[in-house]
Amino acid sequence: MARYQVGVQTEARIVEATRSLLAEGGTDATTLKAICDRAEVRSGSFYNLFRSKEDVIIRVIRESITAVDPDPDGAGTDTVDDLVDAYIRFFVEEPKMAKVYVMSALSGESSADSTRRRFLRHHMRRVERFGDAMQRSGSSLTPEVGAVQAELLLGALDGLAFRWALDQTFDFPKYALLAKERFN
Amino acid sequence: MARYQVGVQTEARIVEATRSLLAEGGTDATTLKAICDRAEVRSGSFYNLFRSKEDVIIRVIRESITAVDPDPDGAGTDTVDDLVDAYIRFFVEEPKMAKVYVMSALSGESSADSTRRRFLRHHMRRVERFGDAMQRSGSSLTPEVGAVQAELLLGALDGLAFRWALDQTFDFPKYALLAKERFN
DNA sequence: ACACAATTTGAGTATACACTCCAAGTTTGA
DNA sequence: TCAAACTTGGAGTGTATACTCAAATTGTGT
């Protein structure tokens, strides 16, 4: 038989609860009890929907990493402006996901290694995409130099994101745009 | 009576064990058992020297934050080159501390809030110091613009540090120098 | 309305954790 | 050499944690 609607909703509540907890207090604060309390669910329901606590956490982290890079099919056509704008929008419109994104790379999760590798692959793809956009923007760069420039710009953007995660009153959009001007 | 030498050495072993564990696997991997095993000490000895597990962790994190900024009395005299060189040297010469430094800002520690505030204060002081150095370097900057430039350069450096923490084969010195050049 | 699968409940289990305690051993200064 | 202070080992405590299970309840297609 097909899934029940109520189950789908419960799943969504659990994912959202996990995301908030991760964003607010990291993996330490994200206990099963905390998740269940916030999602208004008992542990039995949780384990009816997820194989383990790590399952939800990994799912939330993966969703965050995916959400940074919208329109993955559009690769090869967007400009540096597009990419930086998308990054800024991600932080303004999805602050919870953004915080999870920043924290996930360095989180001391027991599944840290697989998460770290995933983040690294994601970063490589981004460097490539930024590098391509930079080459297309007119200035004649070799692919190698383009990659270095992209790593620099992305490094700067990620550093400012790091700074924002530390203190969310930090004006990330303003500095991200300045970084774009300076490192492009 | 003075402290016994053997106790001082045990304390040092515990601190070092905690630092390695934090650098390798974050707070999750840094259990009391793991610390004691690595330091070759039983829990009774641990609690003879430290009030709690958090005590050592906080101490290790504070030491890392302090170590980034050598010669704090020299403030007001060093150049941007000096500051960037010191940062690079920190990563090359003290990779464990450096990794703890990067991770500490966003760690999901139960004492996360006090650690985060401490890191933020540290960052503010660094921005000020970089800003001063930039103003002194010749180009006529207002203090406000100097602070913005400093935040940008530091953001870039921290982002590259972040990148290095993710994958320690990343050539941090090379990129840190490239980032610095963009501000000359 | 019925059958039956999906979902929920909540008490229960096993374990890993941080931390305590104190007797026994060791180091130190006089 | 002595005694006081410090250090150590290691069994033991309480608690929070992730996870299980069987019975009860609810949702859905027919």
XYZ file of C-alpha atoms (C1' of nucleotides) in Angstrom:
428
model
C 0.000 0.000 0.000
C 1.039 3.559 -0.647
C 2.428 5.813 2.056
C -0.049 7.624 4.273
C -0.116 11.393 4.169
C 0.229 11.604 7.940
C 3.477 9.682 7.726
C 4.871 12.007 5.090
C 4.024 14.985 7.282
C 5.611 13.420 10.334
C 8.756 12.799 8.318
C 8.822 16.440 7.257
C 8.378 17.595 10.871
C 11.267 15.406 11.992
C 13.544 16.698 9.225
C 12.663 20.299 10.019
C 13.189 19.748 13.755
C 16.577 18.202 13.063
C 17.563 21.099 10.813
C 16.644 23.719 13.429
C 18.480 21.890 16.171
C 21.591 21.452 14.041
C 21.547 25.125 13.097
C 21.008 26.255 16.681
C 23.293 24.015 18.664
C 25.214 21.678 16.394
C 25.274 17.918 16.656
C 25.606 18.014 20.447
C 22.207 19.603 20.846
C 20.655 17.300 18.275
C 19.712 14.382 20.487
C 16.942 11.952 19.667
C 14.886 13.301 22.548
C 15.340 16.886 21.341
C 14.330 15.946 17.805
C 11.260 14.015 18.972
C 10.184 16.727 21.406
C 10.407 19.420 18.760
C 8.696 17.315 16.119
C 6.048 16.235 18.650
C 6.653 12.590 17.973
C 7.567 9.590 20.125
C 10.739 7.670 19.436
C 8.827 4.717 17.999
C 7.480 6.894 15.200
C 10.928 8.205 14.546
C 12.302 4.712 14.029
C 9.349 3.809 11.865
C 10.530 6.494 9.430
C 14.311 6.555 9.837
C 16.829 3.795 10.307
C 18.896 5.815 12.766
C 19.496 9.311 14.102
C 22.484 9.640 11.824
C 20.176 9.023 8.888
C 18.233 12.247 9.431
C 21.329 14.252 10.194
C 23.056 13.101 7.029
C 19.925 13.799 5.055
C 19.659 17.344 6.438
C 23.311 18.000 5.721
C 23.002 16.649 2.174
C 19.964 18.801 1.543
C 21.924 21.834 2.707
C 24.853 21.061 0.458
C 22.541 20.519 -2.494
C 20.629 23.727 -1.832
C 23.761 25.879 -2.177
C 24.048 25.024 -5.811
C 20.702 25.581 -7.457
C 20.162 24.721 -11.090
C 23.013 22.239 -11.409
C 21.958 21.616 -15.010
C 22.603 25.227 -15.920
C 26.330 24.759 -15.452
C 28.271 26.166 -18.329
C 26.024 29.138 -18.908
C 25.991 31.240 -15.737
C 28.234 34.172 -14.955
C 30.259 34.880 -11.830
C 27.561 37.394 -10.901
C 24.921 34.680 -11.123
C 26.909 32.333 -8.930
C 27.703 34.901 -6.260
C 24.113 36.152 -6.283
C 22.854 32.606 -5.800
C 25.228 32.113 -2.888
C 24.078 35.356 -1.255
C 20.447 34.465 -1.777
C 21.008 31.100 -0.152
C 22.231 32.791 3.022
C 19.467 35.395 3.087
C 16.585 33.104 2.191
C 17.629 29.866 3.850
C 19.632 30.875 6.912
C 19.041 27.575 8.710
C 20.258 25.517 5.788
C 23.120 27.943 5.326
C 24.232 27.521 8.907
C 24.048 23.742 8.646
C 26.024 24.005 5.408
C 28.853 25.928 7.022
C 28.927 23.779 10.133
C 28.708 20.487 8.294
C 32.135 20.760 6.748
C 33.856 20.770 10.118
C 31.333 18.992 12.289
C 32.673 16.377 14.632
C 30.001 13.951 13.540
C 30.704 10.257 13.924
C 30.068 10.057 10.188
C 32.463 12.964 9.828
C 34.629 11.313 7.269
C 31.946 10.555 4.721
C 30.476 14.016 5.289
C 33.853 15.649 4.848
C 34.497 13.767 1.623
C 31.092 14.730 0.319
C 31.705 18.364 1.141
C 35.064 18.239 -0.565
C 33.600 16.786 -3.766
C 30.950 19.483 -3.644
C 33.646 22.112 -3.247
C 35.591 20.753 -6.236
C 32.523 20.983 -8.429
C 31.993 24.537 -7.292
C 35.581 25.514 -8.004
C 35.183 24.109 -11.497
C 31.961 25.985 -12.044
C 33.348 29.279 -10.780
C 36.497 28.760 -12.826
C 34.490 28.160 -15.992
C 32.420 31.275 -15.383
C 35.560 33.321 -14.862
C 37.095 32.086 -18.103
C 33.924 32.876 -19.987
C 33.795 36.400 -18.555
C 36.290 37.704 -21.103
C 39.644 37.866 -19.386
C 41.758 35.218 -21.059
C 42.689 32.747 -18.344
C 44.190 29.336 -18.735
C 42.104 26.636 -17.053
C 44.801 26.298 -14.386
C 44.843 29.995 -13.526
C 41.055 30.038 -13.657
C 40.938 27.284 -11.067
C 43.314 29.179 -8.796
C 41.237 32.353 -9.128
C 38.082 30.400 -8.420
C 39.615 28.803 -5.350
C 40.539 32.261 -4.106
C 37.119 33.786 -4.659
C 35.347 30.777 -3.208
C 37.719 30.799 -0.268
C 36.872 34.401 0.415
C 33.137 33.785 0.113
C 33.302 30.756 2.390
C 35.361 32.697 4.912
C 32.723 35.412 5.011
C 30.058 32.733 5.371
C 32.065 31.320 8.263
C 32.097 34.803 9.750
C 28.342 35.078 9.314
C 27.774 31.710 10.990
C 29.694 33.079 13.958
C 27.518 36.168 14.232
C 24.428 36.480 12.115
C 24.302 40.259 12.375
C 27.294 40.286 10.003
C 26.325 41.821 6.673
C 27.217 38.873 4.498
C 25.728 40.184 1.220
C 27.702 43.416 1.406
C 31.013 41.677 1.988
C 30.313 38.926 -0.527
C 29.831 41.560 -3.221
C 33.036 43.312 -2.166
C 34.869 39.992 -2.313
C 33.535 39.395 -5.790
C 34.888 42.756 -6.950
C 38.225 42.183 -5.329
C 38.843 38.576 -6.347
C 37.246 38.450 -9.772
C 53.965 22.702 48.861
C 54.947 23.016 45.251
C 53.438 20.907 42.521
C 55.026 17.563 41.810
C 56.854 17.234 38.519
C 55.100 13.991 37.700
C 51.747 15.769 38.002
C 52.846 18.551 35.669
C 53.876 15.984 33.081
C 50.616 14.095 33.380
C 48.733 17.336 32.885
C 50.743 18.053 29.752
C 50.034 14.558 28.390
C 46.316 15.026 28.977
C 46.288 18.410 27.248
C 48.217 17.048 24.280
C 45.941 13.995 24.024
C 42.894 16.246 24.085
C 44.353 18.474 21.383
C 45.088 15.545 19.057
C 41.646 14.074 19.547
C 39.939 17.399 18.921
C 41.998 17.936 15.786
C 41.362 14.430 14.492
C 37.717 13.863 15.250
C 36.163 16.915 16.855
C 34.363 16.998 20.161
C 32.478 13.781 19.412
C 35.676 11.766 19.367
C 37.021 13.522 22.442
C 35.522 11.330 25.156
C 36.997 10.994 28.608
C 37.960 7.414 27.849
C 39.693 8.431 24.623
C 41.611 11.192 26.393
C 42.678 8.903 29.242
C 43.662 6.066 26.915
C 45.805 8.320 24.775
C 47.379 10.070 27.743
C 47.916 6.702 29.467
C 46.143 7.838 32.581
C 43.179 6.574 34.598
C 40.142 8.740 35.158
C 41.044 9.319 38.797
C 44.231 11.072 37.739
C 42.341 13.108 35.222
C 39.978 14.439 37.838
C 42.828 15.112 40.177
C 44.116 17.607 37.627
C 40.993 18.944 35.918
C 37.572 19.875 37.263
C 35.781 18.450 34.222
C 36.264 17.277 30.676
C 35.026 20.629 29.438
C 37.851 22.255 31.372
C 40.561 20.673 29.218
C 38.652 21.219 26.018
C 38.150 24.896 26.764
C 41.779 25.198 27.731
C 42.945 23.594 24.469
C 40.656 25.824 22.439
C 41.849 28.949 24.263
C 45.456 27.986 23.711
C 44.741 27.591 20.006
C 43.063 30.975 19.768
C 45.909 32.617 21.639
C 48.542 30.936 19.500
C 47.192 32.471 16.281
C 48.135 35.915 17.436
C 51.711 35.854 18.613
C 53.308 38.919 20.099
C 50.095 40.654 21.136
C 52.171 43.459 22.658
C 53.666 44.273 19.281
C 50.308 45.584 18.085
C 50.656 48.886 16.337
C 54.011 48.143 14.763
C 53.598 45.125 12.491
C 52.841 45.198 8.792
C 50.223 43.293 6.842
C 53.046 41.070 5.624
C 54.019 40.287 9.209
C 50.458 39.404 10.143
C 49.833 37.188 7.129
C 53.209 35.508 7.552
C 52.418 34.786 11.197
C 49.081 33.274 10.202
C 50.714 31.085 7.564
C 53.424 30.003 9.988
C 50.782 29.049 12.518
C 49.217 26.640 10.036
C 52.502 25.163 8.897
C 54.143 24.840 12.302
C 51.163 24.058 14.516
C 48.725 22.160 12.318
C 46.945 20.526 15.262
C 46.349 23.828 16.998
C 45.364 25.344 13.680
C 42.764 22.684 13.082
C 41.341 23.109 16.580
C 41.305 26.859 15.954
C 39.231 26.554 12.797
C 36.882 23.977 14.261
C 36.406 25.721 17.576
C 34.451 28.622 16.190
C 31.575 26.464 15.036
C 31.918 23.433 17.258
C 28.733 22.075 18.703
C 30.218 22.078 22.158
C 27.873 22.354 25.131
C 29.858 25.443 26.062
C 29.418 26.586 22.489
C 28.078 29.984 23.371
C 30.966 31.127 25.529
C 33.419 29.697 23.008
C 31.665 31.442 20.153
C 31.712 34.768 21.995
C 35.387 34.341 22.775
C 36.160 33.599 19.146
C 34.165 36.625 18.051
C 36.057 38.948 20.418
C 39.295 37.465 19.124
C 38.172 38.104 15.568
C 37.298 41.733 16.367
C 40.757 42.329 17.791
C 42.282 40.786 14.681
C 40.210 42.957 12.359
C 41.398 45.993 14.273
C 44.994 44.892 14.065
C 44.836 44.122 10.344
C 43.004 47.390 9.746
C 45.663 49.382 11.556
C 48.421 47.655 9.597
C 46.634 48.408 6.343
C 46.270 52.070 7.175
C 49.923 52.305 8.128
C 50.980 50.674 4.861
C 50.714 53.914 2.920
C 47.431 53.876 1.081
C 45.286 56.529 2.708
C 42.315 54.704 4.175
C 39.788 56.012 6.631
C 39.499 53.812 9.738
C 36.081 52.670 8.508
C 37.326 51.611 5.095
C 40.373 50.061 6.731
C 38.120 47.921 8.904
C 36.127 46.800 5.874
C 39.295 45.893 3.984
C 40.615 44.040 7.008
C 37.371 42.101 7.360
C 37.637 41.154 3.694
C 41.240 40.011 3.857
C 40.690 38.131 7.103
C 37.548 36.583 5.678
C 39.525 35.341 2.716
C 42.324 33.978 4.893
C 39.871 32.246 7.221
C 38.039 30.786 4.248
C 41.274 29.346 2.929
C 42.027 28.035 6.412
C 38.588 26.461 6.413
C 39.456 24.875 3.090
C 42.715 23.572 4.512
C 40.941 22.081 7.521
C 38.766 20.178 5.065
C 41.730 18.743 3.213
C 45.208 19.209 4.545
C 46.864 18.671 1.200
C 45.544 22.103 0.230
C 48.414 24.541 -0.254
C 47.325 27.114 2.286
C 50.493 29.286 2.211
C 50.305 29.736 -1.560
C 46.690 30.853 -1.516
C 47.097 33.005 1.581
C 49.862 34.942 -0.177
C 47.732 35.314 -3.302
C 44.902 36.685 -1.207
C 47.236 39.168 0.426
C 48.502 40.412 -2.953
C 44.984 41.387 -3.920
C 45.073 44.063 -1.261
C 48.314 45.734 -2.264
C -18.275 -0.754 6.378
C -14.517 -3.653 6.014
C -9.848 -5.413 5.830
C -5.432 -4.528 6.282
C -1.378 -1.894 5.893
C 0.764 2.140 7.810
C 1.534 4.607 11.767
C 1.870 5.709 16.673
C 2.712 4.914 21.342
C 5.517 4.479 25.458
C 7.525 1.447 28.442
C 11.655 -1.036 28.225
C 16.814 -2.369 27.098
C 21.600 -1.993 26.695
C 25.293 0.802 26.645
C 28.482 4.639 26.797
C 29.228 8.463 29.163
C 31.098 11.867 32.717
C 32.286 11.776 37.100
C 33.312 10.035 42.339
C 35.768 7.924 45.922
C 39.398 6.244 48.612
C 43.013 3.101 49.598
C 47.621 2.534 48.041
C 51.637 4.448 46.172
C 54.957 8.266 45.113
C 57.300 12.739 45.480
C 58.850 16.491 47.985
C 61.031 19.628 51.473
C 63.066 19.738 55.857
C 64.502 9.586 57.247
C 60.035 11.255 58.005
C 55.606 13.041 57.376
C 52.718 15.780 54.744
C 51.001 16.622 50.338
C 50.360 15.097 45.988
C 49.252 11.550 42.557
C 47.378 7.209 40.923
C 44.527 3.094 39.955
C 40.310 1.176 39.212
C 36.004 -0.342 40.742
C 31.702 1.889 41.208
C 27.617 5.425 40.535
C 24.043 7.752 38.287
C 22.320 9.408 34.140
C 21.419 10.363 29.288
C 21.595 8.233 25.142
C 20.199 5.613 20.917
C 17.365 2.168 19.810
C 13.538 -1.923 20.155
C 9.134 -4.048 20.332
C 4.424 -5.460 20.642
C 0.076 -3.776 21.240
C -3.181 -0.062 20.087
C -4.715 3.273 16.867
C -5.398 5.484 12.555
C -5.668 6.036 7.429
C -6.850 4.237 2.853
C -8.620 1.646 -1.111
C -12.466 -1.057 -2.202
